[in-house]
mmCIF file of C-alpha atoms (C1' of nucleotides) in Angstrom:
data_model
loop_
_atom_site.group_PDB
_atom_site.id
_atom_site.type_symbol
_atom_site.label_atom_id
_atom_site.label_comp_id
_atom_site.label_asym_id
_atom_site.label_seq_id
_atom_site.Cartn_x
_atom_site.Cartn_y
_atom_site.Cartn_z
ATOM 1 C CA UNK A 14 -30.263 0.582 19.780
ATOM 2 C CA UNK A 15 -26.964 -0.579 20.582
ATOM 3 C CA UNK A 16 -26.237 -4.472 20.804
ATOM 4 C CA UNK A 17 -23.473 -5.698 23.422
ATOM 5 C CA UNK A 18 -19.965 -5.804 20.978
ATOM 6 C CA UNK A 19 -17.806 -5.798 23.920
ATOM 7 C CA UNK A 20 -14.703 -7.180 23.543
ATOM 8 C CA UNK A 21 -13.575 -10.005 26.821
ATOM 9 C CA UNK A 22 -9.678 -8.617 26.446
ATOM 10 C CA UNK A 23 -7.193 -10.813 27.693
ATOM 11 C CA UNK A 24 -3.966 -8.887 28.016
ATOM 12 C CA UNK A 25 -1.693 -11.700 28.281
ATOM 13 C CA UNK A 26 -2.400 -13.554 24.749
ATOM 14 C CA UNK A 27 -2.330 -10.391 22.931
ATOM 15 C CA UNK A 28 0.715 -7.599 23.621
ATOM 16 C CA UNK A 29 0.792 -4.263 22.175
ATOM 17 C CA UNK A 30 3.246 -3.250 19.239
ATOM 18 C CA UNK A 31 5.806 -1.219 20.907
ATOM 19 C CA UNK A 32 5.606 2.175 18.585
ATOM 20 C CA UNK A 33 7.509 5.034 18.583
ATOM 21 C CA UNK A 34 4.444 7.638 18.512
ATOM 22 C CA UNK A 35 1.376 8.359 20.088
ATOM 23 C CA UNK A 36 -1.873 7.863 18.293
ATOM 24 C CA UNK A 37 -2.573 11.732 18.744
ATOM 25 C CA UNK A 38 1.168 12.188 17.030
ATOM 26 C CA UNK A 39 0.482 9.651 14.097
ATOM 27 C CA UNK A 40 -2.927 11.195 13.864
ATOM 28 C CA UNK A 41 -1.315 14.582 13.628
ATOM 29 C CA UNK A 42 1.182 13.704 11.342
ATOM 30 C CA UNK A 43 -1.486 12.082 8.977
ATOM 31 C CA UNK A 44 -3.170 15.439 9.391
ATOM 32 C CA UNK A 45 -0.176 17.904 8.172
ATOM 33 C CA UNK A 46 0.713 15.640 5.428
ATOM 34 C CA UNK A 47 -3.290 16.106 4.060
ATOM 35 C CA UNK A 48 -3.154 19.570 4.992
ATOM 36 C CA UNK A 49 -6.010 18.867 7.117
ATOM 37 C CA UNK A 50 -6.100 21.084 10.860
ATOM 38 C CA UNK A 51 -5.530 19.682 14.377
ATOM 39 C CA UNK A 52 -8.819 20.951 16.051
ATOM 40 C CA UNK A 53 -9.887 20.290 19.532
ATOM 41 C CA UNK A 54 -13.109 17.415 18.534
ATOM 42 C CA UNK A 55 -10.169 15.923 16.639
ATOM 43 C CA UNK A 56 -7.698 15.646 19.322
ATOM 44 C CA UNK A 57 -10.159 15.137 22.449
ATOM 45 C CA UNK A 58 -11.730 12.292 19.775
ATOM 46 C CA UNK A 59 -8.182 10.568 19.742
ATOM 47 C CA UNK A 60 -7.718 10.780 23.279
ATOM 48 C CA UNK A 61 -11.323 9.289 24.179
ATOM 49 C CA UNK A 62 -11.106 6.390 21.221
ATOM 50 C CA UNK A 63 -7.427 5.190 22.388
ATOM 51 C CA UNK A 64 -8.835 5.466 26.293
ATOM 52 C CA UNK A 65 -10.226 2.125 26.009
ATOM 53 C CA UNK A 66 -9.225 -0.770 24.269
ATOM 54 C CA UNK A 67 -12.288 -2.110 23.379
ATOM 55 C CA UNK A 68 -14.918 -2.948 19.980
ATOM 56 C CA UNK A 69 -17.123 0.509 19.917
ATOM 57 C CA UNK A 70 -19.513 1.704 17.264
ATOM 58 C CA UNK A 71 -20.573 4.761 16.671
ATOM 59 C CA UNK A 72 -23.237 5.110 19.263
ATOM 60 C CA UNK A 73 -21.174 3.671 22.122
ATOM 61 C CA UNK A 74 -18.537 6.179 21.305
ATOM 62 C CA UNK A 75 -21.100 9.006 21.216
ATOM 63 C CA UNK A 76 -22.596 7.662 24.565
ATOM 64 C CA UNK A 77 -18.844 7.640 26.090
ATOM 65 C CA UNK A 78 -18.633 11.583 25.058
ATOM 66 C CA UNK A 79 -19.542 14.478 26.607
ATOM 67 C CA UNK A 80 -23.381 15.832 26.198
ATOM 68 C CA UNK A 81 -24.699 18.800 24.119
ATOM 69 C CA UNK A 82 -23.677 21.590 25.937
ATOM 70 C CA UNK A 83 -21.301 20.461 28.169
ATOM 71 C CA UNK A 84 -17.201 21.093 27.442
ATOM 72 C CA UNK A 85 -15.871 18.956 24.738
ATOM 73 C CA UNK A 86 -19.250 18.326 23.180
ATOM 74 C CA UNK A 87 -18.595 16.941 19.587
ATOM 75 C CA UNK A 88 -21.214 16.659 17.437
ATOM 76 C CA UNK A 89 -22.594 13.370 15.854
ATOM 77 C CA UNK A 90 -22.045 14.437 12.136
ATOM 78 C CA UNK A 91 -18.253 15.423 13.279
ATOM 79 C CA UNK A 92 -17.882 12.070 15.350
ATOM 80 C CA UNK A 93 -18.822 9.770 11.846
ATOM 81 C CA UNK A 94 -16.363 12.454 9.773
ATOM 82 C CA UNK A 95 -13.600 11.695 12.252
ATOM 83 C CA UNK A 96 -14.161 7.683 12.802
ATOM 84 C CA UNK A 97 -13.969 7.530 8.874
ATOM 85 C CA UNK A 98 -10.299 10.074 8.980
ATOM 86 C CA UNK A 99 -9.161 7.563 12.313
ATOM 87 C CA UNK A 100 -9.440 4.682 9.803
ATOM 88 C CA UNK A 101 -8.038 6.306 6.352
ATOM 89 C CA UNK A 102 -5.247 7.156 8.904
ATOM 90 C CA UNK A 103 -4.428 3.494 10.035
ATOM 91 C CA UNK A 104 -5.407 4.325 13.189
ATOM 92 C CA UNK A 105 -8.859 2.619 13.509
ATOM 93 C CA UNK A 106 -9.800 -0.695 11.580
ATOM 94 C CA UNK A 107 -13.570 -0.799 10.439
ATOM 95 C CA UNK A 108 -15.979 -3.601 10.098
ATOM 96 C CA UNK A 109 -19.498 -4.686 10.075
ATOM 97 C CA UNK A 110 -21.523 -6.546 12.420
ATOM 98 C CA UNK A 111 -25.275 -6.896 12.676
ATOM 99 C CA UNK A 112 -25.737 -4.410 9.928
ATOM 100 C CA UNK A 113 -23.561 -1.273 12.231
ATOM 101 C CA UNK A 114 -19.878 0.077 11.995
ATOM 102 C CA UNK A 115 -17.674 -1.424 14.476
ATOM 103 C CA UNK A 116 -14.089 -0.215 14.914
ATOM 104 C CA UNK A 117 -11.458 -1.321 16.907
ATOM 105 C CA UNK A 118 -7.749 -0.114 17.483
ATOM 106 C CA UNK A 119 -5.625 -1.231 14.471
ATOM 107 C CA UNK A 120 -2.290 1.026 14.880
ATOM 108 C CA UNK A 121 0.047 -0.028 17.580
ATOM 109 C CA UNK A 122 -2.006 -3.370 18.002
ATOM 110 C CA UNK A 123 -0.952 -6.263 16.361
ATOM 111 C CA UNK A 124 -3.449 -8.234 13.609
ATOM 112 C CA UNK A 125 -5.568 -10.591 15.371
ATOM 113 C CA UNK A 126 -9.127 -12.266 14.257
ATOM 114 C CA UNK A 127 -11.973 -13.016 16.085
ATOM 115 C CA UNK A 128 -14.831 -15.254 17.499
ATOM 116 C CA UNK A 129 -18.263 -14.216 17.555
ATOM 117 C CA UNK A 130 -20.725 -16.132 20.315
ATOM 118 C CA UNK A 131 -23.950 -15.818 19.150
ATOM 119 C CA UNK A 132 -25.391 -16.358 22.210
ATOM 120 C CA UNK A 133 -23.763 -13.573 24.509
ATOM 121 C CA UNK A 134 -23.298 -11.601 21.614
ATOM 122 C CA UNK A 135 -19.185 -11.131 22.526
ATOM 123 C CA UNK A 136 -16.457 -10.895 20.137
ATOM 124 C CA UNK A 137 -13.126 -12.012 21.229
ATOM 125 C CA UNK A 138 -9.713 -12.044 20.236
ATOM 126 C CA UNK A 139 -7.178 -14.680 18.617
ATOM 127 C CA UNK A 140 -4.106 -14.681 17.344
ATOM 128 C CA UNK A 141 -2.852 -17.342 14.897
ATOM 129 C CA UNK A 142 0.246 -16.984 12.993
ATOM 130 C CA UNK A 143 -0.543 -19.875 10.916
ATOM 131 C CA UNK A 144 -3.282 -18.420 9.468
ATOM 132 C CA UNK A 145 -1.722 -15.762 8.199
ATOM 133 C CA UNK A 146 0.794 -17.961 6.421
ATOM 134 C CA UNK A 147 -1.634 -19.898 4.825
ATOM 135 C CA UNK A 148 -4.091 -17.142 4.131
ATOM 136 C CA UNK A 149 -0.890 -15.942 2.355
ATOM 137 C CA UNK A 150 -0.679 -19.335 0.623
ATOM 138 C CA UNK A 151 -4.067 -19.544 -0.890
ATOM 139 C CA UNK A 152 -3.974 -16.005 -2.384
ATOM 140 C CA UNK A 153 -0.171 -16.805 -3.855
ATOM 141 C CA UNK A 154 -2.179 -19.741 -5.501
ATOM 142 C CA UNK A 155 -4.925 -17.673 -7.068
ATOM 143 C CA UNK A 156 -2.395 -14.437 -7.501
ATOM 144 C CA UNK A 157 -4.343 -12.362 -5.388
ATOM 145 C CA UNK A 158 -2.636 -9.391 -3.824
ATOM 146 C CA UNK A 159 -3.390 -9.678 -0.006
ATOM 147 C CA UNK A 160 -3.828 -6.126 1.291
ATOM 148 C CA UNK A 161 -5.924 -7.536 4.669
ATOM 149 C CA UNK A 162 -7.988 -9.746 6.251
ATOM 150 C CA UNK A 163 -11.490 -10.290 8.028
ATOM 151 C CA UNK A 164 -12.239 -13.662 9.926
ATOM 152 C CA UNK A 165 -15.004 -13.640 12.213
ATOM 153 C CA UNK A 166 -16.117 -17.555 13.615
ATOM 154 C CA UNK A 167 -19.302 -17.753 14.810
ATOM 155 C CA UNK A 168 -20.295 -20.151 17.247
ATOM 156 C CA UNK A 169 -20.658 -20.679 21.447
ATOM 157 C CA UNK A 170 -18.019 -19.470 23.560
ATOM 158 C CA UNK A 171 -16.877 -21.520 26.593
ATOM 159 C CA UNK A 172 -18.402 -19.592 29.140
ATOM 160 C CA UNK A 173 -21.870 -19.699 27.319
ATOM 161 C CA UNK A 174 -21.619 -24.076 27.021
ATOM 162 C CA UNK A 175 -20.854 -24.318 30.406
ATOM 163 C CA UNK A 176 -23.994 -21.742 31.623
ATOM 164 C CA UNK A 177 -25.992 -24.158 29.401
ATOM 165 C CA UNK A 178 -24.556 -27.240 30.786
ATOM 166 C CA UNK A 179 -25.602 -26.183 34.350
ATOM 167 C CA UNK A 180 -28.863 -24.880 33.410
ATOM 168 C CA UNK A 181 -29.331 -28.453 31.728
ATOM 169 C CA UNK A 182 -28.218 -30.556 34.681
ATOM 170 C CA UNK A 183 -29.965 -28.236 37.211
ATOM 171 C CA UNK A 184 -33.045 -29.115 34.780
ATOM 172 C CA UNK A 185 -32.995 -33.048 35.334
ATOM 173 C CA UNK A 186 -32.742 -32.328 39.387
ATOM 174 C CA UNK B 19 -27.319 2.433 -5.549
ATOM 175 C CA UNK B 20 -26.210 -1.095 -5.875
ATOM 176 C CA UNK B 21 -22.194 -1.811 -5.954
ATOM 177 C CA UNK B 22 -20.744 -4.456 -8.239
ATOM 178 C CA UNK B 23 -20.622 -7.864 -6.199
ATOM 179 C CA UNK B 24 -20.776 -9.827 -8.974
ATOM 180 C CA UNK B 25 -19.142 -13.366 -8.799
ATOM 181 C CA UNK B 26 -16.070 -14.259 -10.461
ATOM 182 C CA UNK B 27 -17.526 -17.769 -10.569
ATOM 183 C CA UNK B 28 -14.813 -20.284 -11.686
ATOM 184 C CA UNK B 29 -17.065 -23.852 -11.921
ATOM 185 C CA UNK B 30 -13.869 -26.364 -12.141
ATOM 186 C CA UNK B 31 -12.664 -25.181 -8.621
ATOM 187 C CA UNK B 32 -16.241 -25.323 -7.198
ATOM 188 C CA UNK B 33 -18.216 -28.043 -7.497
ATOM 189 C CA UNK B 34 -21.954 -28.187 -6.492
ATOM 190 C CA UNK B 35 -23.218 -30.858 -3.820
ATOM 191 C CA UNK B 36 -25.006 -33.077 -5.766
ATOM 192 C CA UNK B 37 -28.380 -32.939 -3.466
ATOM 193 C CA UNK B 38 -31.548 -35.190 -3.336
ATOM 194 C CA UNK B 39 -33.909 -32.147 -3.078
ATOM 195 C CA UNK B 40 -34.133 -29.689 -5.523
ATOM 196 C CA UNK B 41 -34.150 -25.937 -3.510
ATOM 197 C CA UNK B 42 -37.915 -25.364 -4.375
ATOM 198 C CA UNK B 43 -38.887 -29.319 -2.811
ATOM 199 C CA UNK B 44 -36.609 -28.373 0.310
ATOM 200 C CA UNK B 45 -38.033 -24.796 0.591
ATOM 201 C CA UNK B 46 -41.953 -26.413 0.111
ATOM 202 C CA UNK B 47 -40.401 -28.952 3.257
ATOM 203 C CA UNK B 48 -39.638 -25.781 5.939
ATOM 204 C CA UNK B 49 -42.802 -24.151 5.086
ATOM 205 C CA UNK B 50 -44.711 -27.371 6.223
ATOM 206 C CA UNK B 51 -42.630 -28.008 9.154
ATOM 207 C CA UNK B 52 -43.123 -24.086 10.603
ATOM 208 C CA UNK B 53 -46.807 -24.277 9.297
ATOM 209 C CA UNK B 54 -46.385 -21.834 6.608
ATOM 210 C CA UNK B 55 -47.956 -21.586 3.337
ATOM 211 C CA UNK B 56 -46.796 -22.081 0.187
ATOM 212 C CA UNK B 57 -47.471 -18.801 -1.858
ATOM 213 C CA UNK B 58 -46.502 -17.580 -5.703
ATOM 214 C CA UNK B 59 -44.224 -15.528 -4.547
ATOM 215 C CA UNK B 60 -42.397 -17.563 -2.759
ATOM 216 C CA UNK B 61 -42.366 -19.924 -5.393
ATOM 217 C CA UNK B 62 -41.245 -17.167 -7.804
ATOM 218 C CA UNK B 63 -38.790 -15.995 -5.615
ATOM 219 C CA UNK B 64 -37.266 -19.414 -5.338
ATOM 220 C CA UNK B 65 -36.615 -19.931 -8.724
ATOM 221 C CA UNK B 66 -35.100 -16.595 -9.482
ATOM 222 C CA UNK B 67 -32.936 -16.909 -6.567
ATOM 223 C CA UNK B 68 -31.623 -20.203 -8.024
ATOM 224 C CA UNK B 69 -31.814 -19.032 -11.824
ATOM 225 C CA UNK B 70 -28.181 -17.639 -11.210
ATOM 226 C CA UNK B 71 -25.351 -18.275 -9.055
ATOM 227 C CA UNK B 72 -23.959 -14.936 -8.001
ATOM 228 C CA UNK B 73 -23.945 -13.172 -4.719
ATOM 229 C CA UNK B 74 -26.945 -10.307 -4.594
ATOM 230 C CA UNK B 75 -28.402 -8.283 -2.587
ATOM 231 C CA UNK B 76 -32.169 -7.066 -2.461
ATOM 232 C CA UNK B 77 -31.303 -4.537 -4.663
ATOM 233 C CA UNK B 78 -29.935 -6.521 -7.500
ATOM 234 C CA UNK B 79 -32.883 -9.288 -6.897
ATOM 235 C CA UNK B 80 -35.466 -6.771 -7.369
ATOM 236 C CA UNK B 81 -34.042 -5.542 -10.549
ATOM 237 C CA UNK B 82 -34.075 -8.786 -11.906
ATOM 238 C CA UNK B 83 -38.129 -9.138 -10.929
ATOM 239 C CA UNK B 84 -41.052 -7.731 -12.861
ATOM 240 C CA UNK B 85 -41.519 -4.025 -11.755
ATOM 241 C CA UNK B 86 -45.288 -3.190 -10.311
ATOM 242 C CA UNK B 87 -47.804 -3.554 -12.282
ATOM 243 C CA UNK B 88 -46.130 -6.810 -14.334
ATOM 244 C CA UNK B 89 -47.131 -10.846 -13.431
ATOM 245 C CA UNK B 90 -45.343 -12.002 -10.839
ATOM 246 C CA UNK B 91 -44.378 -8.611 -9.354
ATOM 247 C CA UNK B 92 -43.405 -9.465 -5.928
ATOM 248 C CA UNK B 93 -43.245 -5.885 -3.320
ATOM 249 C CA UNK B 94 -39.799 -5.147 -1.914
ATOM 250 C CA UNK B 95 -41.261 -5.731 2.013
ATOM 251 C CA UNK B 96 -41.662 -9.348 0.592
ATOM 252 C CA UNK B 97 -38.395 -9.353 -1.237
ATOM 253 C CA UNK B 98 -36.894 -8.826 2.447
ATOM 254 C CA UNK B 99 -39.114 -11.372 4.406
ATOM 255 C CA UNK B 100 -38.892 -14.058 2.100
ATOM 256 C CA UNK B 101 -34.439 -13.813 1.394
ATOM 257 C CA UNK B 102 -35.286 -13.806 5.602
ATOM 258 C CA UNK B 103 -36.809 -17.202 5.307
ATOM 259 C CA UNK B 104 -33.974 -18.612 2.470
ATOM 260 C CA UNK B 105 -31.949 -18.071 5.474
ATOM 261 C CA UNK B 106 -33.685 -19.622 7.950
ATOM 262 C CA UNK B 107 -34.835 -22.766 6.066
ATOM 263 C CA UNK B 108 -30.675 -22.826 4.831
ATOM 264 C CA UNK B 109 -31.166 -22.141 0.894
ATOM 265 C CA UNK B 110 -29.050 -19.008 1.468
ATOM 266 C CA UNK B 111 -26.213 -17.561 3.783
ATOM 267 C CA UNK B 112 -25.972 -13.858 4.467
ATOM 268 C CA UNK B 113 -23.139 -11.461 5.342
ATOM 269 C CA UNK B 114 -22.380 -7.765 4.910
ATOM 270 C CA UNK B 115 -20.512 -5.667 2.563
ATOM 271 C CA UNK B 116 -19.877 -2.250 2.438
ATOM 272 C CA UNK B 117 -23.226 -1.762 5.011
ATOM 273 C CA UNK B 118 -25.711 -3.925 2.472
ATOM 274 C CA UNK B 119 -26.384 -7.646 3.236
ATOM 275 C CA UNK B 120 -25.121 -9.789 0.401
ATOM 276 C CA UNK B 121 -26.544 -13.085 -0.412
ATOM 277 C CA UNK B 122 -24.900 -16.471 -2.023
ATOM 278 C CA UNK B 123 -26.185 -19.752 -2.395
ATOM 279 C CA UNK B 124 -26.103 -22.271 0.864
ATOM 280 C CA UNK B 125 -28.094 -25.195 -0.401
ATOM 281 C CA UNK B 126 -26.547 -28.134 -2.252
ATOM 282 C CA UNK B 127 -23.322 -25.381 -2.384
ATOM 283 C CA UNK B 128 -19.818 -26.230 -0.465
ATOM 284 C CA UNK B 129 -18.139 -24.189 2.167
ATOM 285 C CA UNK B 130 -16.072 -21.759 0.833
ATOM 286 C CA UNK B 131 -14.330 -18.028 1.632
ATOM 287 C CA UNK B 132 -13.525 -15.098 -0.592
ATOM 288 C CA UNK B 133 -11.407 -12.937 -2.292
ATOM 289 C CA UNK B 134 -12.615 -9.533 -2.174
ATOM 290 C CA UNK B 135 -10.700 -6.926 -4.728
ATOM 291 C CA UNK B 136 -10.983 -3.225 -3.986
ATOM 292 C CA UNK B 137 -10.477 -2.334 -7.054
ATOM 293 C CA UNK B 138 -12.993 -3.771 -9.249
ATOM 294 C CA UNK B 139 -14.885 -4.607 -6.463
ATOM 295 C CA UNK B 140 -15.146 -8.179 -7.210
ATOM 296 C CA UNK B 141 -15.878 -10.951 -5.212
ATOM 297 C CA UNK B 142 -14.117 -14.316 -5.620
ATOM 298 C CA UNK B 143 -14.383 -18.096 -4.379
ATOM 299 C CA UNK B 144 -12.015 -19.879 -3.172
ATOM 300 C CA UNK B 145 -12.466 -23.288 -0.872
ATOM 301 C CA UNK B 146 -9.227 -24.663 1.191
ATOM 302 C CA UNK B 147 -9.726 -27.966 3.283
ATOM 303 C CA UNK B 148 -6.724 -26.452 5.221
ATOM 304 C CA UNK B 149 -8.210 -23.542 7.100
ATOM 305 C CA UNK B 150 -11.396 -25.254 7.965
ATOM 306 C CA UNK B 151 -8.884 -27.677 9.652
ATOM 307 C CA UNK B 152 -7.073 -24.781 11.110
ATOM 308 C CA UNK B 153 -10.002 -22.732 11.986
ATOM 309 C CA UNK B 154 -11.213 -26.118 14.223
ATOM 310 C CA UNK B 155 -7.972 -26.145 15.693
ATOM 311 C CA UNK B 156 -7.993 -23.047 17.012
ATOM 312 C CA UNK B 157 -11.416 -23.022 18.363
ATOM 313 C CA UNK B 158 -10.589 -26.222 20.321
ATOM 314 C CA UNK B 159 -7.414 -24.136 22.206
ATOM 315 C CA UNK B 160 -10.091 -21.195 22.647
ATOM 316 C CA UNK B 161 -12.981 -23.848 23.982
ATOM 317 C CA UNK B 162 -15.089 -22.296 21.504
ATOM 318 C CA UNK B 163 -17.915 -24.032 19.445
ATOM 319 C CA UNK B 164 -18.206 -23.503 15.846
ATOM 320 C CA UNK B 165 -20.806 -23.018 14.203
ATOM 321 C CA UNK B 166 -19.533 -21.357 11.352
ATOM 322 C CA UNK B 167 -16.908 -18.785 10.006
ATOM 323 C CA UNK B 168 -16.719 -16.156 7.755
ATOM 324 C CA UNK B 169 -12.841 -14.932 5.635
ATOM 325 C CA UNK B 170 -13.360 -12.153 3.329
ATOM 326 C CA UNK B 171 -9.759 -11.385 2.263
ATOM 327 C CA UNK B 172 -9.254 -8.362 0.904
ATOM 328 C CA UNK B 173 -6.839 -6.724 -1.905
ATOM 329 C CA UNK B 174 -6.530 -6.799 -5.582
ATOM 330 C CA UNK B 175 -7.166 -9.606 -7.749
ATOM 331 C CA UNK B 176 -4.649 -10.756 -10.799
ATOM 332 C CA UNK B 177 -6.717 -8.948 -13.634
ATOM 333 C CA UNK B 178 -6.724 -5.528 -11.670
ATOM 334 C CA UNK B 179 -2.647 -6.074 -10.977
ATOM 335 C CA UNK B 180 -2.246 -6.739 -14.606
ATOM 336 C CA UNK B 181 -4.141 -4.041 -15.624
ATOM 337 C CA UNK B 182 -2.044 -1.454 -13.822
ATOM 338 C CA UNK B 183 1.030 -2.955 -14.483
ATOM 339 C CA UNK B 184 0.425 -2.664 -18.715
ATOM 340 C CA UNK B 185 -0.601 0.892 -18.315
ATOM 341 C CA UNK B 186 2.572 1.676 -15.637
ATOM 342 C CA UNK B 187 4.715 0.142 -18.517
ATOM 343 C CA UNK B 188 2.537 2.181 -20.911
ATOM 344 C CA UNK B 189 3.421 5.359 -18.963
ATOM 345 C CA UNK B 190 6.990 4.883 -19.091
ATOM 346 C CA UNK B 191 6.541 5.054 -23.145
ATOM 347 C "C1'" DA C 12 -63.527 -20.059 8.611
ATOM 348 C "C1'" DT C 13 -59.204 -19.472 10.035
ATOM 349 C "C1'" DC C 14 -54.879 -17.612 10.130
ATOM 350 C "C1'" DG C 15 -50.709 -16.757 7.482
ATOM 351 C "C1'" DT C 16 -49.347 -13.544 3.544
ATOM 352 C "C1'" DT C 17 -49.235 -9.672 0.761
ATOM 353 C "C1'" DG C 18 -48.735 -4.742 -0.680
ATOM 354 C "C1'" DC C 19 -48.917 -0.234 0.761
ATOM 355 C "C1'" DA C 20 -47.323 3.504 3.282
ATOM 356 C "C1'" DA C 21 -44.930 4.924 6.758
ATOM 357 C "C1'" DA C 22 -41.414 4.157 10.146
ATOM 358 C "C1'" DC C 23 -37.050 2.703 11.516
ATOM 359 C "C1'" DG C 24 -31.887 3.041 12.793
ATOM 360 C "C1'" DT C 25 -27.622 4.287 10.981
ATOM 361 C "C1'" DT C 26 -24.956 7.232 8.346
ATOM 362 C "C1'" DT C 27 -24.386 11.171 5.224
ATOM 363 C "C1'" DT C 28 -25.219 15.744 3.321
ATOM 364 C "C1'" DG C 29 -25.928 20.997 2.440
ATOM 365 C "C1'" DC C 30 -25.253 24.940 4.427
ATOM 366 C "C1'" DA C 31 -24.213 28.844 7.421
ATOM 367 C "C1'" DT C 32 -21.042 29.870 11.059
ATOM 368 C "C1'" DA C 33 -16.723 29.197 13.527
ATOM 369 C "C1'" DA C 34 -11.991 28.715 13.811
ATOM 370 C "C1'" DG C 35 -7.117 27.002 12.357
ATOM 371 C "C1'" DG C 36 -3.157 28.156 9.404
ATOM 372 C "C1'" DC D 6 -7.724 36.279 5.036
ATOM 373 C "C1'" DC D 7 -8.436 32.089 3.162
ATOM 374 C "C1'" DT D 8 -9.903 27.618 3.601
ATOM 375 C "C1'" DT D 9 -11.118 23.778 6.362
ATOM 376 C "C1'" DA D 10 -14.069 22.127 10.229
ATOM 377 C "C1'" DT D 11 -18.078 22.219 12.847
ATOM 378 C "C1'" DG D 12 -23.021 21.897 14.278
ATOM 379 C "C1'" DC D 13 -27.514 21.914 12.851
ATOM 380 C "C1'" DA D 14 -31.266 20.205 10.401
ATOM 381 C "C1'" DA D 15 -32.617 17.465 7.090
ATOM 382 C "C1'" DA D 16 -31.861 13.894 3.818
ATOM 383 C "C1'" DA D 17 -30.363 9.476 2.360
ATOM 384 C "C1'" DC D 18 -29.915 4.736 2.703
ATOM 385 C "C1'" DG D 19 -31.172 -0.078 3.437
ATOM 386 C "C1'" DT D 20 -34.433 -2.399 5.988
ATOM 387 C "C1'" DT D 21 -38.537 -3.259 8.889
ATOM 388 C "C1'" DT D 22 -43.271 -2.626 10.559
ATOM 389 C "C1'" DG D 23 -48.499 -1.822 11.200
ATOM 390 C "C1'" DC D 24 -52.328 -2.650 8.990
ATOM 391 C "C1'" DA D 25 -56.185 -3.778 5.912
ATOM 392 C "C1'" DA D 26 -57.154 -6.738 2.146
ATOM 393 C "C1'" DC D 27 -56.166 -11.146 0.255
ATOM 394 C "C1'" DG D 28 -55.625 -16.023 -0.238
ATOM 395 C "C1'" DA D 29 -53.984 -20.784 1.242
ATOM 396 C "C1'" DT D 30 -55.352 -24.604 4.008
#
DNA sequence: ATCGTTGCAAACGTTTTGCATAAGG
DNA sequence: CCTTATGCAAAACGTTTGCAACGAT
């Protein structure tokens, strides 16, 4: 079953990359250069994926779709075949939490890392530029090629301290 | 089948905590406090776990035990439940790689991130005093908690770049 | 004697595959 | 018309579970 990876979003901290094509164009483009075919599961896939901005694995995707036998149905096998061509494409970014596939928007969005509460099960966002440099730093001192990172923190987000708090002073009444 | 996520294990950069308890004595101690039993297996299981210092996963630690049949063969369903309890009673961390849970040492063992080459699929330790600093900073602007993090950065170490560049200059011949 | 532990077999949840049919270029 | 893409069913994969027999306390 599917565990809550919603993303709490806050538009003001992180902006979009202005870009100069839509991630249906890019996806097309990526698709001529392969030799690969614009199909409609491919494009209707784009358009649902880049409809939210929000963590989704594969099942919350497939719950988001349309049902067998209703228009637009794609097909689980096809839905994994195209979340593994959104990511070779730069479109998607892939990782892993709790042992699932979790994607999130990578083209157009700018690199950002993330906090993990353990408690309301909630990633959310951060931006740091000066962890970037210094990730950058450590791998010049070990020659390591950066291609990418992955940073999740794990611990209690605010809102989840503060629920306990009350619930503790509530407690003692 | 079982990747290579063998350690590049460099002991001058990472020192050991020296530690009152060996991991067998402190293993023995959470078994008491929970109520559970010391067993052979577990025992076993202990001090195969600590024979090495790599990362593994269950796959790799049951190749390295007696098949069926053998003393001290220990069933894969126990395999699982007892690297649950090396968790638990903080002998070993966890985290995922390429969809398999990957195991490295916790107990008497420093904080420390990694280098993760796609090429030779290598994973590599590095410890900086700096982003465990920075990482605290940040979660104090975000009101977040930490209980711990997790960096895996990814791209190609200095052997693989080496590699490619003597057979780019070989090409060129 | 009790209750946690083990091994077995079978299930699980996620992801992938082989294959026949459909459809894009 | 050729080749890629799709949907289906089934397999594969790593991991977990129910259960009866076993063994530690």
């Amino acid at each position: 079953m599917a565990e809550n990876t919603s993303t709490e979003y806050e538009p003001a901290a992180l902006e979009s990359i202005p870009v100069s094509q839509t991630p249906l164009e890019r996806f097309e483009e990526y698709l001529l250069s392969r030799g690969l075919r614009k199909t409609e599961q491919r494009r209707y896939l784009v358009e649902q994926v880049f409809s939210r901005h929000e963590h989704f694995d594969a099942d919350q995707l497939l719950d988001q779709l349309p049902r067998k036998g209703a228009p637009n149905y794609v097909s689980r096998p096809t839905v994994y075949r195209t979340l593994k061509e959104f990511v070779d494409a730069g479109l998607l970014r892939r990782f892993e939490l709790n042992g699932r596939s979790v994607y999130e928007h990578d083209y157009g969005y700018p690199e950002h890392d993330h906090f993990y509460c353990v408690k309301c099960n909630t990633l959310t966002e951060f931006q740091s530029e000066q962890l970037v440099l210094l990730r950058d730093s450590i791998a010049r001192q070990y020659r390591f090629r950066v291609r990418s990172h992955r940073l999740i923190i794990q611990g209690i987000c605010d809102e989840c301290s503060r629920r306990n708090n009350q619930r503790r002073q509530q407690d003692r009444v």
